Backbone as JSON Lines, residues from 0, in Angstrom:
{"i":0,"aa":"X","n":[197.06,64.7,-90.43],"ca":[197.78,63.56,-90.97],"c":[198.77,62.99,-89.97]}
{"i":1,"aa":"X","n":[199.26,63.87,-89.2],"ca":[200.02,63.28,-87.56],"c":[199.94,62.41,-87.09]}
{"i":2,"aa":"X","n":[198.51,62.37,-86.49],"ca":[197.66,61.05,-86.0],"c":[197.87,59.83,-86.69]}
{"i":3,"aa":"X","n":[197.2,60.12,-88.45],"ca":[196.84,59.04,-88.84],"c":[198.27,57.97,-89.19]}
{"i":4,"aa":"X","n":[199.51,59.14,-89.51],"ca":[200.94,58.25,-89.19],"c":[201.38,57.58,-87.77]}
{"i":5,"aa":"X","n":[200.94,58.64,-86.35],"ca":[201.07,58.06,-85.51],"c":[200.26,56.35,-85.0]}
{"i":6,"aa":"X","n":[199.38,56.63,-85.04],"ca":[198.05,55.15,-85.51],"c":[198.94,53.79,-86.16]}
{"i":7,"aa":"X","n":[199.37,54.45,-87.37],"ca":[200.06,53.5,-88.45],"c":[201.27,52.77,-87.58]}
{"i":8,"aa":"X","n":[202.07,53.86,-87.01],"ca":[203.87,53.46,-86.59],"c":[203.58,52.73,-85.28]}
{"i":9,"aa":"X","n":[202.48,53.31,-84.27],"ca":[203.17,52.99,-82.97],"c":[201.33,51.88,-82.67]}
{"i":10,"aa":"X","n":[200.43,52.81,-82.61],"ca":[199.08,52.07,-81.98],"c":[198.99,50.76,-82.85]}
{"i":11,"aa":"X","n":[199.23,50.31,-83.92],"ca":[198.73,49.28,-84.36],"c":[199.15,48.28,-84.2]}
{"i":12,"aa":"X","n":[200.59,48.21,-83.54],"ca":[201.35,47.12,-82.75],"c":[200.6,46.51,-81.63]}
{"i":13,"aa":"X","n":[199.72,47.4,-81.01],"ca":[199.03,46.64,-79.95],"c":[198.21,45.32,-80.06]}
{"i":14,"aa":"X","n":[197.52,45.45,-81.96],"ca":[196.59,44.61,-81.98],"c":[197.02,43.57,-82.78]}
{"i":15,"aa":"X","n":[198.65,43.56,-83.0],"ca":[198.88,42.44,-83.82],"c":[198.75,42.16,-85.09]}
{"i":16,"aa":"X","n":[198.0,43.56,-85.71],"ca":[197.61,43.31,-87.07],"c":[196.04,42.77,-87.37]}
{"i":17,"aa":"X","n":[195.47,42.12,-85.86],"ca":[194.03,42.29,-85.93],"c":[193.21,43.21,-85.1]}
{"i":18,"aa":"X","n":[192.61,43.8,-86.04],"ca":[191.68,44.58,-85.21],"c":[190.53,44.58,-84.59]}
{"i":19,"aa":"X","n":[189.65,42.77,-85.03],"ca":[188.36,42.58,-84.85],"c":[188.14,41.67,-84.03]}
{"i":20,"aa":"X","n":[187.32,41.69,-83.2],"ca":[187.29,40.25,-82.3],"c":[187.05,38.81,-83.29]}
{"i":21,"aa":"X","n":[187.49,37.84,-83.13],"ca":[187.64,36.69,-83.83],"c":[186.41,36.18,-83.05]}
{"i":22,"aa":"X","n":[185.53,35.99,-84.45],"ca":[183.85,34.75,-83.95],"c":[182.92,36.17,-83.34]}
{"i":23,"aa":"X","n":[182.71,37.82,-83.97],"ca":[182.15,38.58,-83.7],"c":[181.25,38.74,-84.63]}
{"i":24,"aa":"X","n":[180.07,39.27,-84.65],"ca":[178.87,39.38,-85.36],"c":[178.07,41.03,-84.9]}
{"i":25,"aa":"X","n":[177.82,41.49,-85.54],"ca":[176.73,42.97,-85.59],"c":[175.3,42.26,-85.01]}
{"i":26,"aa":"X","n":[175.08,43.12,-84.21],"ca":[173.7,42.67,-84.38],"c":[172.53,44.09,-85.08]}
{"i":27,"aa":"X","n":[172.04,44.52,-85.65],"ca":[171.27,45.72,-86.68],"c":[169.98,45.26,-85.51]}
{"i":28,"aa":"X","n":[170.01,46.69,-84.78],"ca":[168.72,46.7,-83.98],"c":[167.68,47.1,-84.84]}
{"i":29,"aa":"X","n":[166.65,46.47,-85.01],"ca":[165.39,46.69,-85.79],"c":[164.17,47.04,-85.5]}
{"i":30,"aa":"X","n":[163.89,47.28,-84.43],"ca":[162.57,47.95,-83.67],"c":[162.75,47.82,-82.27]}
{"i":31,"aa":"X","n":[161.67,48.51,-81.15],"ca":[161.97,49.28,-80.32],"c":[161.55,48.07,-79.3]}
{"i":32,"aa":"X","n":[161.25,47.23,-79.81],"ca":[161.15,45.59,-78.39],"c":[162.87,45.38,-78.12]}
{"i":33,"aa":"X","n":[163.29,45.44,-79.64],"ca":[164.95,44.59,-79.74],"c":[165.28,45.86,-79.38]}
{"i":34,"aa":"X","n":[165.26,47.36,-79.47],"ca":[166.33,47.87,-78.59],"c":[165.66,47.8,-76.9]}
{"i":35,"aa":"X","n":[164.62,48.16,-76.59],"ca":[164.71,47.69,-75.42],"c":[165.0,46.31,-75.09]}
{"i":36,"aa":"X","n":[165.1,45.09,-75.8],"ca":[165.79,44.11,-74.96],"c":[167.51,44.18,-74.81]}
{"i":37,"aa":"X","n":[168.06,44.78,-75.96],"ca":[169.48,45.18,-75.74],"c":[169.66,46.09,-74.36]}
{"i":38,"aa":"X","n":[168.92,47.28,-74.21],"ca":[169.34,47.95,-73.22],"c":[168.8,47.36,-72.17]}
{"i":39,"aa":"X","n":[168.04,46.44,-71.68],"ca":[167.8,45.75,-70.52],"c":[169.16,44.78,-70.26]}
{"i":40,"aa":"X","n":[169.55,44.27,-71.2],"ca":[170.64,43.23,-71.12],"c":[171.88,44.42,-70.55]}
{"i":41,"aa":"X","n":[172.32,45.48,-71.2],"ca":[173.28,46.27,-70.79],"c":[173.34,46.36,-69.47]}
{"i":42,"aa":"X","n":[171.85,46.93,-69.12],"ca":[171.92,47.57,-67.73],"c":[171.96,46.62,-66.58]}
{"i":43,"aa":"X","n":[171.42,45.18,-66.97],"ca":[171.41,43.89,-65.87],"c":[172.61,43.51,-66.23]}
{"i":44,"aa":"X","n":[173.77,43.25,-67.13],"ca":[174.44,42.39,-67.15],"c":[175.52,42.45,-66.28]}
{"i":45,"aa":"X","n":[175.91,43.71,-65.05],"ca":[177.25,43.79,-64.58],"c":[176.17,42.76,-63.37]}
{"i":46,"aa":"X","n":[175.28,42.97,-63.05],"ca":[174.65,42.6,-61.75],"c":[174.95,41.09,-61.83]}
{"i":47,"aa":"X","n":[174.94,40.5,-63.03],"ca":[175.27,39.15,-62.74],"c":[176.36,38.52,-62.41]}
{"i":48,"aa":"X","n":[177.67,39.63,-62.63],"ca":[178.84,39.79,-61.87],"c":[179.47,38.47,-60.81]}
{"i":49,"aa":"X","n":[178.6,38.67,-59.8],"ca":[178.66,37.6,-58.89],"c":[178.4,36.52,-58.8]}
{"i":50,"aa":"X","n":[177.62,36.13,-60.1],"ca":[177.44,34.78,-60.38],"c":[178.19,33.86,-61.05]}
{"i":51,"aa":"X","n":[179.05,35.09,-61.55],"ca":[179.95,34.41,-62.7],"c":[180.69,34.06,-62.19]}
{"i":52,"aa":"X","n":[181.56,32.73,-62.78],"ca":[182.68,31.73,-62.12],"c":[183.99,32.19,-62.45]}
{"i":53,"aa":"X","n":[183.88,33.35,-63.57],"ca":[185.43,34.24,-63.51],"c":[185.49,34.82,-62.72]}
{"i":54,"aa":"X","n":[184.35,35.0,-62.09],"ca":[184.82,36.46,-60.79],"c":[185.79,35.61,-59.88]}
{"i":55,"aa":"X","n":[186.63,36.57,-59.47],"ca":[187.53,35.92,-58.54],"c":[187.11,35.61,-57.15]}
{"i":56,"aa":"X","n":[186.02,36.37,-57.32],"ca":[185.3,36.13,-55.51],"c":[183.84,35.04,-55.68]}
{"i":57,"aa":"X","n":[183.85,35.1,-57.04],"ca":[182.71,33.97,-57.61],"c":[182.68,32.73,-56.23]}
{"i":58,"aa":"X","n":[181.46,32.6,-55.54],"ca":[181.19,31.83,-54.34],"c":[181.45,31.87,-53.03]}
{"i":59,"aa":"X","n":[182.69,33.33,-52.51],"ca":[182.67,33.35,-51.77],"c":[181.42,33.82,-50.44]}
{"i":60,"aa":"X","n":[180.81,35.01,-51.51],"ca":[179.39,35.68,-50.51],"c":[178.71,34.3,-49.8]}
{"i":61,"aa":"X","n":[178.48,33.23,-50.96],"ca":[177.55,32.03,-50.21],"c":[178.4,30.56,-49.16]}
{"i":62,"aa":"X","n":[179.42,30.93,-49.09],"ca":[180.51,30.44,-48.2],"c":[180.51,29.37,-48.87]}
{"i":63,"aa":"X","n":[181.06,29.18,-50.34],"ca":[181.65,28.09,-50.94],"c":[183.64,27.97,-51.34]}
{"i":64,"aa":"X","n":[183.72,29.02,-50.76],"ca":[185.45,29.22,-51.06],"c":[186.1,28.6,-49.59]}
């Protein structure tokens, strides 16, 4: 019961009182195409890293910075 007071007093300040991402959805994997397309997406998605325009180095590799 420690925890679950500690949780209450001090951790839940972090989230403001929300705990869920705002505009989030489940997705219920339903057969073994949709989990292998989830785990293909997992395992490719850091690789696209560099493409992305948040990266902070986003364009430098192709000498656009």
């Amino acid at each position: 019961m420690l925890n679950i007071t500690g949780v209450k007093q001090h951790a839940w300040l972090l989230f403001d009182g929300k705990l869920w991402q705002r505009n989030y959805w489940e997705h219920i994997v339903r057969n073994e195409p949709d989990w292998n397309q989830i785990r293909a997406y997992i395992q490719n998605n850091p690789l696209q890293w560099t493409l992305d325009k948040l990266n902070p180095v986003y364009g430098q590799s192709r000498g656009d910075a």
